[in-house]
Coordinates of C-alpha atoms in Angstrom, one line a residue:
X1 CA 0.0 0.0 0.0
X2 CA 1.4 3.4 -1.0
X3 CA 0.6 6.6 0.8
X4 CA 1.2 10.3 0.3
X5 CA 0.3 13.3 2.5
X6 CA 1.5 16.9 3.1
X7 CA 1.6 19.4 5.9
X8 CA 2.5 23.0 6.0
X9 CA 5.6 24.6 7.6
X10 CA 7.4 27.9 7.3
X11 CA 10.9 28.7 6.1
X12 CA 12.5 31.8 7.6
X13 CA 14.8 34.0 5.5
X14 CA 15.8 36.6 8.0
X15 CA 12.6 38.1 9.5
X16 CA 10.5 37.1 6.4
X17 CA 8.7 33.7 6.3
X18 CA 7.9 31.6 3.3
X19 CA 5.2 28.8 3.3
X20 CA 6.7 25.4 2.8
X21 CA 5.0 22.1 1.8
X22 CA 6.3 19.2 3.9
X23 CA 5.4 16.3 1.6
X24 CA 5.8 12.7 2.8
X25 CA 5.6 9.5 0.7
X26 CA 5.5 6.0 2.4
X27 CA 5.9 3.2 -0.1
X28 CA 7.6 -0.2 -0.6
X29 CA 11.3 -0.1 -1.2
X30 CA 14.7 0.1 0.6
X31 CA 13.9 0.8 4.2
X32 CA 15.0 4.3 5.4
X33 CA 14.1 8.0 5.5
X34 CA 15.3 10.3 2.7
X35 CA 15.0 14.0 3.3
X36 CA 15.3 16.3 0.3
X37 CA 14.7 20.0 -0.3
X38 CA 18.0 21.9 0.7
X39 CA 17.8 21.0 4.4
X40 CA 20.6 22.0 6.8
X41 CA 22.2 19.7 9.3
X42 CA 19.8 20.6 12.2
X43 CA 16.8 19.8 10.0
X44 CA 18.4 16.6 8.7
X45 CA 18.9 15.4 12.2
X46 CA 15.1 15.8 12.6
X47 CA 14.6 12.5 10.9
X48 CA 15.8 10.7 14.1
X49 CA 13.9 13.1 16.4
X50 CA 10.7 12.5 14.4
X51 CA 11.1 8.7 14.4
X52 CA 11.7 8.4 18.1
X53 CA 9.0 10.9 18.9
X54 CA 6.4 8.9 16.9
X55 CA 7.5 5.6 18.5
X56 CA 7.6 7.0 22.0
X57 CA 4.1 8.5 21.5
X58 CA 2.7 5.0 20.9
X59 CA 2.0 5.8 17.3
X60 CA 2.8 3.5 14.3
X61 CA 6.1 4.2 12.6
X62 CA 6.2 2.7 9.1
X63 CA 9.4 0.7 9.9
X64 CA 9.2 -1.6 6.9
X65 CA 8.7 1.1 4.3
X66 CA 10.7 3.6 2.3
X67 CA 9.9 7.1 3.5
X68 CA 10.7 10.1 1.4
X69 CA 10.2 13.6 2.8
X70 CA 10.3 16.6 0.4
X71 CA 10.4 20.2 1.6
X72 CA 9.0 22.3 -1.3
X73 CA 9.9 24.6 -2.9
X74 CA 13.1 22.5 -3.2
X75 CA 15.4 25.4 -4.2
X76 CA 14.6 27.4 -1.0
X77 CA 17.2 26.9 1.7
X78 CA 15.7 25.5 4.9
X79 CA 17.1 25.1 8.4
X80 CA 16.1 24.7 12.0
X81 CA 14.2 22.2 14.2
X82 CA 10.8 23.9 13.8
X83 CA 9.9 21.5 10.9
X84 CA 9.8 18.5 13.2
X85 CA 6.0 18.6 13.9
X86 CA 5.1 19.1 10.2
X87 CA 7.3 16.2 9.2
X88 CA 5.9 13.9 11.8
X89 CA 2.3 14.6 10.9
X90 CA 3.0 14.3 7.1
X91 CA 4.6 10.9 7.7
X92 CA 1.8 9.7 10.0
X93 CA -0.8 10.8 7.4
X94 CA 1.0 9.1 4.6
X95 CA 1.1 6.0 6.7
X96 CA -2.6 6.0 7.4
X97 CA -2.4 7.0 11.1
X98 CA -4.3 10.2 10.7
X99 CA -6.5 11.6 7.9
X100 CA -4.5 13.7 5.4
X101 CA -7.4 16.0 4.9
X102 CA -7.0 17.2 8.5
X103 CA -3.7 18.8 7.7
X104 CA -5.0 21.1 5.1
X105 CA -5.1 24.9 5.7
X106 CA -3.0 24.6 8.9
X107 CA 0.6 25.5 9.6
X108 CA 2.5 23.3 12.1
X109 CA 5.4 24.7 14.1
X110 CA 7.5 23.0 16.8
X111 CA 10.5 20.9 17.7
X112 CA 10.0 17.4 18.9
X113 CA 11.8 15.8 21.8
X114 CA 12.5 12.1 21.8
X115 CA 9.6 11.4 24.1
X116 CA 7.2 13.2 21.8
X117 CA 7.2 16.5 23.7
X118 CA 6.6 19.7 21.7
X119 CA 9.4 22.2 22.4
X120 CA 9.4 26.0 21.7
X121 CA 11.5 27.4 18.8
X122 CA 12.6 30.9 18.0
X123 CA 10.9 32.9 15.3
X124 CA 7.3 31.9 15.9
X125 CA 6.0 35.4 15.4
X126 CA 7.4 35.9 11.9
X127 CA 6.3 32.4 11.0
X128 CA 2.7 33.1 12.0
X129 CA 2.9 36.4 10.1
X130 CA 4.0 34.4 7.0
X131 CA 1.0 32.0 7.4
X132 CA -1.4 35.0 7.7
X133 CA 0.1 36.6 4.5
X134 CA -0.3 33.2 2.7
X135 CA -4.0 33.1 3.6
X136 CA -3.8 30.4 6.2
X137 CA -5.6 31.3 9.4
X138 CA -4.9 28.2 11.6
X139 CA -1.5 27.5 13.2
X140 CA -0.4 24.9 15.7
X141 CA 2.4 25.9 18.0
X142 CA 4.1 24.7 21.2
X143 CA 1.9 25.6 24.2
X144 CA 4.4 28.2 25.7
X145 CA 4.3 30.2 22.5
X146 CA 0.6 30.6 22.2
X147 CA 0.7 34.2 23.5
X148 CA 3.4 35.1 21.0
X149 CA 1.5 33.6 18.1
X150 CA -1.8 35.3 19.0
X151 CA -0.2 38.7 18.6
X152 CA -1.0 38.3 14.9
X153 CA -4.6 39.4 14.5
X154 CA -7.2 37.2 12.9
X155 CA -5.4 33.9 13.5
X156 CA -6.7 30.7 15.1
X157 CA -3.9 29.5 17.4
X158 CA -3.8 26.1 18.9
X159 CA -1.2 25.3 21.5
X160 CA -0.1 21.7 22.5
X161 CA 2.5 20.1 24.7
X162 CA 3.1 16.9 22.7
X163 CA 2.8 15.1 19.4
X164 CA 0.2 12.8 21.0
X165 CA -2.0 15.8 21.9
X166 CA -1.8 17.1 18.3
X167 CA -2.7 13.7 16.8
X168 CA -5.6 13.3 19.2
X169 CA -6.9 16.8 18.2
X170 CA -6.7 15.9 14.5
X171 CA -8.5 12.5 15.1
X172 CA -11.2 14.3 17.0
X173 CA -10.4 12.3 20.2
X174 CA -10.1 13.6 23.8
X175 CA -6.7 15.3 24.2
X176 CA -4.6 13.4 26.7
X177 CA -2.6 15.1 29.5
X178 CA 1.1 15.8 28.9
X179 CA 3.8 17.3 31.1
X180 CA 4.7 20.9 30.5
X181 CA 7.8 21.5 28.4
X182 CA 10.7 23.9 28.9
X183 CA 10.0 27.5 27.7
X184 CA 13.6 28.6 26.9
X185 CA 14.3 29.5 23.3
X186 CA 17.8 30.9 23.6
X187 CA 19.4 33.8 25.4
X188 CA 19.7 37.4 24.4
X189 CA 22.5 38.9 22.3
X190 CA 25.4 40.9 23.7
X191 CA 24.5 44.4 24.7
X192 CA 20.7 44.1 24.4
X193 CA 19.0 46.6 26.7
X194 CA 15.3 47.1 26.4
X195 CA 13.4 50.3 27.0
X196 CA 12.6 49.7 30.7
X197 CA 15.7 51.5 31.9
X198 CA 14.5 54.6 30.0
X199 CA 11.2 54.8 31.9
X200 CA 12.3 57.4 34.3
X201 CA 14.3 59.5 31.9
X202 CA 12.9 62.8 30.4
X203 CA 14.3 65.7 28.3
X204 CA 13.3 68.0 31.1
X205 CA 16.2 66.5 33.2
X206 CA 18.7 68.3 30.9
X207 CA 19.7 72.0 30.9
X208 CA 21.5 74.0 28.3
X209 CA 22.5 72.6 24.9
X210 CA 19.7 74.4 22.9
X211 CA 21.2 73.7 19.5
X212 CA 21.9 70.1 20.3
X213 CA 18.4 69.6 21.7
X214 CA 16.9 71.1 18.5
X215 CA 19.2 68.9 16.4
X216 CA 18.0 65.8 18.3
X217 CA 14.4 66.9 17.7
X218 CA 15.1 67.1 14.0
X219 CA 16.8 63.7 14.0
X220 CA 13.8 62.1 15.8
X221 CA 11.2 63.8 13.5
X222 CA 12.8 62.7 10.2
X223 CA 14.7 59.6 11.2
X224 CA 18.1 61.2 10.5
X225 CA 21.3 59.7 11.8
X226 CA 23.2 61.8 14.3
X227 CA 26.9 62.2 15.4
X228 CA 27.6 63.8 18.8
X229 CA 31.1 65.0 19.4
X230 CA 32.7 66.6 22.4
X231 CA 34.8 66.1 25.5
X232 CA 33.9 63.6 28.2
X233 CA 31.2 64.7 30.6
X234 CA 29.5 67.2 28.2
X235 CA 26.2 65.3 28.0
X236 CA 26.5 63.1 24.9
X237 CA 25.2 60.0 26.5
X238 CA 22.6 61.8 28.6
X239 CA 20.9 63.3 25.6
X240 CA 21.3 60.2 23.4
X241 CA 19.6 58.0 26.0
X242 CA 16.6 60.3 26.1
X243 CA 16.0 60.3 22.3
X244 CA 13.6 57.3 22.6
X245 CA 11.4 59.4 25.0
X246 CA 10.6 61.9 22.2
X247 CA 9.8 59.3 19.6
X248 CA 6.1 58.5 19.0
X249 CA 4.6 55.2 19.9
X250 CA 5.1 52.4 17.4
X251 CA 2.3 51.7 14.9
X252 CA 0.9 48.1 14.9
X253 CA 2.9 47.4 11.8
X254 CA 6.1 48.7 13.3
X255 CA 5.5 46.8 16.5
X256 CA 5.1 43.5 14.7
X257 CA 8.3 44.1 12.8
X258 CA 10.2 44.8 15.9
X259 CA 8.8 41.8 17.8
X260 CA 9.4 39.5 14.8
X261 CA 13.1 40.4 15.0
X262 CA 13.1 39.9 18.8
X263 CA 11.4 36.5 18.3
X264 CA 14.2 35.5 15.9
X265 CA 16.8 36.6 18.4
X266 CA 15.1 34.8 21.3
X267 CA 14.7 38.0 23.3
X268 CA 10.9 38.5 22.9
X269 CA 9.1 39.1 26.2
X270 CA 5.6 38.0 25.5
X271 CA 4.4 38.9 28.9
X272 CA 4.6 42.6 28.0
X273 CA 2.2 42.2 25.1
X274 CA 2.3 44.2 22.0
X275 CA 5.2 46.7 22.1
X276 CA 4.2 50.3 22.0
X277 CA 7.5 52.1 22.7
X278 CA 10.5 52.2 20.3
X279 CA 13.4 49.9 21.3
X280 CA 16.7 51.3 22.5
X281 CA 20.0 49.4 22.1
X282 CA 23.4 50.5 23.3
X283 CA 26.0 47.8 22.7
X284 CA 29.5 48.0 24.3
X285 CA 32.3 49.1 22.0
X286 CA 33.9 45.7 22.4
X287 CA 30.9 44.0 20.7
X288 CA 31.7 41.7 17.7
X289 CA 30.6 42.2 14.1
X290 CA 28.0 39.4 14.3
X291 CA 26.7 41.0 17.6
X292 CA 26.2 44.3 15.8
X293 CA 25.0 43.4 12.3
X294 CA 23.9 39.8 12.9
X295 CA 25.2 36.4 12.0
X296 CA 26.8 33.6 14.1
X297 CA 27.1 29.9 13.5
X298 CA 24.2 28.0 12.1
X299 CA 21.1 30.1 11.4
X300 CA 21.7 33.8 11.1
X301 CA 20.5 35.7 14.2
X302 CA 19.7 39.4 14.3
X303 CA 22.3 41.8 15.6
X304 CA 21.9 45.0 17.6
X305 CA 21.2 47.1 14.4
X306 CA 18.1 45.0 13.7
X307 CA 17.0 44.7 17.3
X308 CA 16.8 48.5 17.4
X309 CA 14.7 48.6 14.2
X310 CA 12.2 51.5 14.5
X311 CA 14.0 52.7 17.5
X312 CA 17.4 54.0 18.5
X313 CA 20.9 52.4 18.2
X314 CA 23.4 54.3 20.3
X315 CA 27.0 53.6 19.7
X316 CA 28.9 55.4 22.5
X317 CA 32.7 55.8 22.1
X318 CA 32.2 55.0 18.4
X319 CA 36.0 55.3 17.5
X320 CA 36.7 52.4 19.9
X321 CA 34.6 50.0 18.0
X322 CA 36.5 47.5 15.9
X323 CA 37.2 48.6 12.3
X324 CA 35.2 45.8 10.7
X325 CA 32.2 46.8 12.8
X326 CA 32.5 50.4 11.8
X327 CA 32.8 49.6 8.1
X328 CA 29.9 47.2 8.1
X329 CA 27.5 50.0 9.3
X330 CA 27.6 51.5 5.8
X331 CA 24.8 49.4 4.5
X332 CA 22.2 50.0 7.3
X333 CA 23.1 53.7 7.5
X334 CA 22.4 54.0 3.8
X335 CA 19.6 51.6 3.0
X336 CA 17.9 50.8 6.3
X337 CA 18.4 47.1 6.1
X338 CA 21.3 44.6 6.4
X339 CA 22.1 41.6 4.4
X340 CA 24.1 38.9 6.1
X341 CA 25.6 35.9 4.3
X342 CA 26.8 32.7 5.9
X343 CA 27.8 29.9 3.4
X344 CA 24.8 29.3 1.1
X345 CA 22.5 31.3 3.4
X346 CA 21.9 35.0 2.7
X347 CA 19.3 36.8 4.6
X348 CA 18.1 40.5 4.7
X349 CA 17.0 41.8 8.1
X350 CA 15.3 45.2 8.8
X351 CA 17.7 47.8 10.3
X352 CA 15.8 51.1 10.0
X353 CA 17.0 52.4 13.3
X354 CA 17.9 56.0 14.2
X355 CA 21.7 55.6 14.6
X356 CA 23.3 57.9 17.2
X357 CA 27.1 58.0 17.3
X358 CA 29.1 59.6 20.1
X359 CA 32.8 60.4 20.1
X360 CA 35.3 62.1 22.3
X361 CA 37.8 64.5 20.6
X362 CA 40.7 62.1 21.5
X363 CA 41.3 58.8 23.3
X364 CA 41.5 60.4 26.8
X365 CA 38.5 62.7 26.1
X366 CA 40.1 66.0 27.2
X367 CA 41.4 67.6 24.0
X368 CA 40.0 71.0 23.2
X369 CA 41.8 73.0 20.5
X370 CA 40.2 76.3 21.7
X371 CA 42.2 76.4 24.9
X372 CA 45.9 76.2 25.6
X373 CA 45.8 73.8 28.6
X374 CA 43.1 71.2 28.2
X375 CA 44.5 68.3 30.2
X376 CA 44.9 66.1 27.2
X377 CA 47.6 63.4 27.5
X378 CA 47.3 62.0 24.0
X379 CA 50.0 62.4 21.4
X380 CA 49.1 64.2 18.1
X381 CA 49.3 61.0 16.0
X382 CA 47.0 59.3 18.5
X383 CA 44.4 62.0 18.2
X384 CA 44.7 61.9 14.4
X385 CA 44.2 58.1 14.3
X386 CA 41.3 58.4 16.7
X387 CA 39.6 61.1 14.6
X388 CA 40.1 59.2 11.3
X389 CA 37.8 56.5 12.5
X390 CA 34.8 58.8 12.4
X391 CA 35.5 60.4 9.1
X392 CA 35.1 59.5 5.4
X393 CA 32.4 57.2 4.1
X394 CA 30.8 56.7 7.5
X395 CA 30.4 60.4 8.4
X396 CA 29.1 61.1 4.9
X397 CA 26.2 58.8 5.7
X398 CA 25.5 60.7 8.9
X399 CA 22.8 63.5 8.5
X400 CA 23.5 65.7 11.5
X401 CA 26.7 66.5 13.3
X402 CA 26.8 68.4 16.6
X403 CA 29.8 69.4 18.7
X404 CA 28.9 69.7 22.4
X405 CA 30.8 72.0 24.8
X406 CA 31.4 71.3 28.5
X407 CA 28.2 71.8 30.6
X408 CA 29.6 75.0 32.2
X409 CA 30.1 76.6 28.8
X410 CA 26.7 75.8 27.3
X411 CA 24.2 78.5 26.5
X412 CA 21.0 79.1 28.3
X413 CA 18.1 77.3 26.7
X414 CA 14.7 79.0 26.9
X415 CA 13.1 75.6 26.2
X416 CA 15.3 73.8 28.7
X417 CA 12.4 72.8 30.9
X418 CA 10.4 71.2 28.1
X419 CA 9.3 67.7 28.8
X420 CA 9.8 64.7 26.5
X421 CA 6.0 64.6 26.0
X422 CA 5.9 68.2 24.7
X423 CA 8.7 67.5 22.2
X424 CA 7.1 64.2 21.2
X425 CA 3.9 66.0 20.2
X426 CA 5.9 68.1 17.7
X427 CA 7.8 65.1 16.5
X428 CA 4.5 63.1 16.1
X429 CA 2.9 66.0 14.1
X430 CA 6.0 66.2 11.8
X431 CA 6.0 62.5 11.2
X432 CA 2.3 62.6 10.4
X433 CA 3.0 65.1 7.6
X434 CA 5.7 62.9 6.2
X435 CA 3.4 59.8 6.2
X436 CA 0.8 61.7 4.3
X437 CA 3.3 63.1 1.8
X438 CA 4.9 59.7 1.1
X439 CA 1.6 57.6 1.3
X440 CA 2.0 56.4 -2.4
X441 CA 5.7 55.7 -2.1
X442 CA 5.9 53.4 1.0
X443 CA 8.3 55.6 3.0
X444 CA 7.5 56.7 6.5
X445 CA 10.1 59.4 7.1
X446 CA 12.1 62.0 5.3
X447 CA 15.3 60.1 6.2
X448 CA 14.1 57.2 4.1
X449 CA 13.0 59.1 1.0
X450 CA 14.8 58.6 -2.3
X451 CA 16.9 61.5 -3.5
X452 CA 15.6 61.0 -7.0
X453 CA 12.0 61.2 -5.8
X454 CA 12.7 64.2 -3.7
X455 CA 14.2 66.0 -6.7
X456 CA 11.3 65.0 -9.0
X457 CA 8.3 65.5 -6.7
X458 CA 9.5 67.7 -3.9
X459 CA 12.3 69.9 -5.2
X460 CA 13.8 72.8 -3.3
X461 CA 13.3 76.3 -4.7
X462 CA 16.1 77.5 -7.1
X463 CA 17.6 79.8 -4.5
X464 CA 17.9 76.9 -2.0
X465 CA 19.3 74.6 -4.7
X466 CA 21.9 77.3 -5.6
X467 CA 22.9 77.4 -1.9
X468 CA 23.5 73.6 -1.9
X469 CA 25.3 73.7 -5.3
X470 CA 27.8 76.3 -4.0
X471 CA 28.7 74.0 -1.1
X472 CA 29.2 71.1 -3.6
X473 CA 31.4 73.2 -5.9
X474 CA 33.6 74.3 -3.0
X475 CA 34.1 70.7 -1.9
X476 CA 32.3 71.2 1.5
X477 CA 29.5 68.9 0.5
X478 CA 29.3 65.6 -1.5
X479 CA 26.5 64.6 -3.7
X480 CA 25.4 62.1 -1.1
X481 CA 25.5 64.9 1.5
X482 CA 23.4 67.1 -0.8
X483 CA 20.6 64.5 -0.7
X484 CA 20.8 64.4 3.0
X485 CA 20.6 68.2 3.2
X486 CA 17.5 68.0 1.0
X487 CA 15.9 65.5 3.4
X488 CA 16.8 67.6 6.4
X489 CA 15.3 70.8 4.9
X490 CA 12.0 69.0 4.6
X491 CA 12.1 67.8 8.2
X492 CA 12.9 71.4 9.4
X493 CA 9.9 72.5 7.5
X494 CA 7.7 69.7 8.8
X495 CA 8.6 70.6 12.4
X496 CA 7.9 74.3 11.8
X497 CA 4.6 73.6 10.0
X498 CA 5.9 75.1 6.8
X499 CA 4.3 73.7 3.6
X500 CA 7.5 73.8 1.5
X501 CA 11.1 74.3 2.6
X502 CA 12.9 77.5 1.3
X503 CA 16.2 79.2 1.8
X504 CA 15.8 79.5 5.6
X505 CA 15.1 75.8 6.1
X506 CA 17.9 74.9 3.7
X507 CA 20.4 77.1 5.7
X508 CA 19.3 75.3 8.9
X509 CA 19.8 71.9 7.2
X510 CA 23.3 72.9 6.0
X511 CA 24.2 74.0 9.5
X512 CA 22.8 70.7 11.0
X513 CA 24.7 68.7 8.4
X514 CA 28.0 70.6 8.8
X515 CA 28.0 71.1 12.5
X516 CA 27.7 74.9 12.2
X517 CA 25.8 77.3 14.5
X518 CA 22.1 77.5 14.1
X519 CA 20.3 80.8 13.7
X520 CA 17.4 81.9 15.8
X521 CA 15.0 81.2 13.0
X522 CA 15.7 77.5 13.3
X523 CA 13.8 77.5 16.6
X524 CA 10.7 79.2 15.3
X525 CA 7.6 77.2 15.7
X526 CA 8.6 75.8 19.0
X527 CA 6.5 76.8 21.9
X528 CA 8.4 78.3 24.9

């Protein structure tokens, strides 16, 4: 007797899932299990996990038959242990233990233990999202991950503890008891710090720094990357850590994107429910390249640049990061995503974070060219080598540059007592204008807009363009920098409620880009 059946699983390529047909054929022939369809070593080992799980669940394993399992589409790389449940059910259905029709329109996710227990696996949220996008509304997951799976609206989620329970449900029989399974799905990545530590922080804690505070507001409103330079103790870290407090709440779409990445990394806290606040990540400068951009052995895991998607990635003491880490940031700074390749696997992960870099003027942090005795103990060549690490291609991808002075030298700020909530209202209003403007293009913020589209649909007036061209011809601005000034000018206008940026907004954008002093007009539109 020959048998064929199929079940549905999901292949993950980064944070994007693809529906997979797990097809099983049980027929006479050389006894054994053949697995085809570009399976990695972890998935290939699933043949033994599945066989023992079926036997130890008192179900019939077709021991005298040839078993062929195909994961289709065959050209899509597949890896991980989350296919175990789908493979087991497809084999059981092909062997006549359960009805094959009961597997239709359902996605099965879970790793099997040798005793038949159903264990959690990372990446459940993006897998359920993939099922939803494919039009399948029923998903079976390990019991501890039901809450995570139910974050996707409109889905019927069934949670079980064992293979035996799933089979009983499919047969329409009473579901037997089973012991609870372990809930661990892996530890967090180096440097991950959620937003809880920011709960008590507020912009009203800070005094002075009027130009820097305005620059931070522009960065938050338009999603512009920011470089803060200055001697130690001048407030770089303090203001950077408060940037998430002036960002609007996440939309549902953004929340699911962030949580999908956290699910892949194994750091998702389902007890907190749907995320509402933007994430904040501040890895130590000794973090490795895989820790920052993603990677690792086996399946690619997200790095800090993806874990802070839709939030803030703060790289303090940026020149102390390893050179390969600094150089690998070019892609996310420019495109908003990161592609990581490991062997035959190449995945693209979201990385549209607001990147904030902080740097001292020298290794010891005391150098100040404006005074004679500054307490610096660094040699000139050390200062030059240190400064070179934050110049060139990386800084050309940074939209805003601000040099901070020691706190005792900073000017009085008439808005110094503003709370984060007051600033957040202006940022939210500016972002709303951007969403409406780019509704037909798919961008959310000015910092994401294409330079070509800006030039074609939202050009600057001729006088403003001439101002930018003069900087290009003098060598003070690159073509890439000109695009970023264009974006900044629109954000300055959005914050001020101006319908179209002109010369004043462009001058402010150039000052923000080049680190120059801001005029009083840059602060117009802010309520004292």
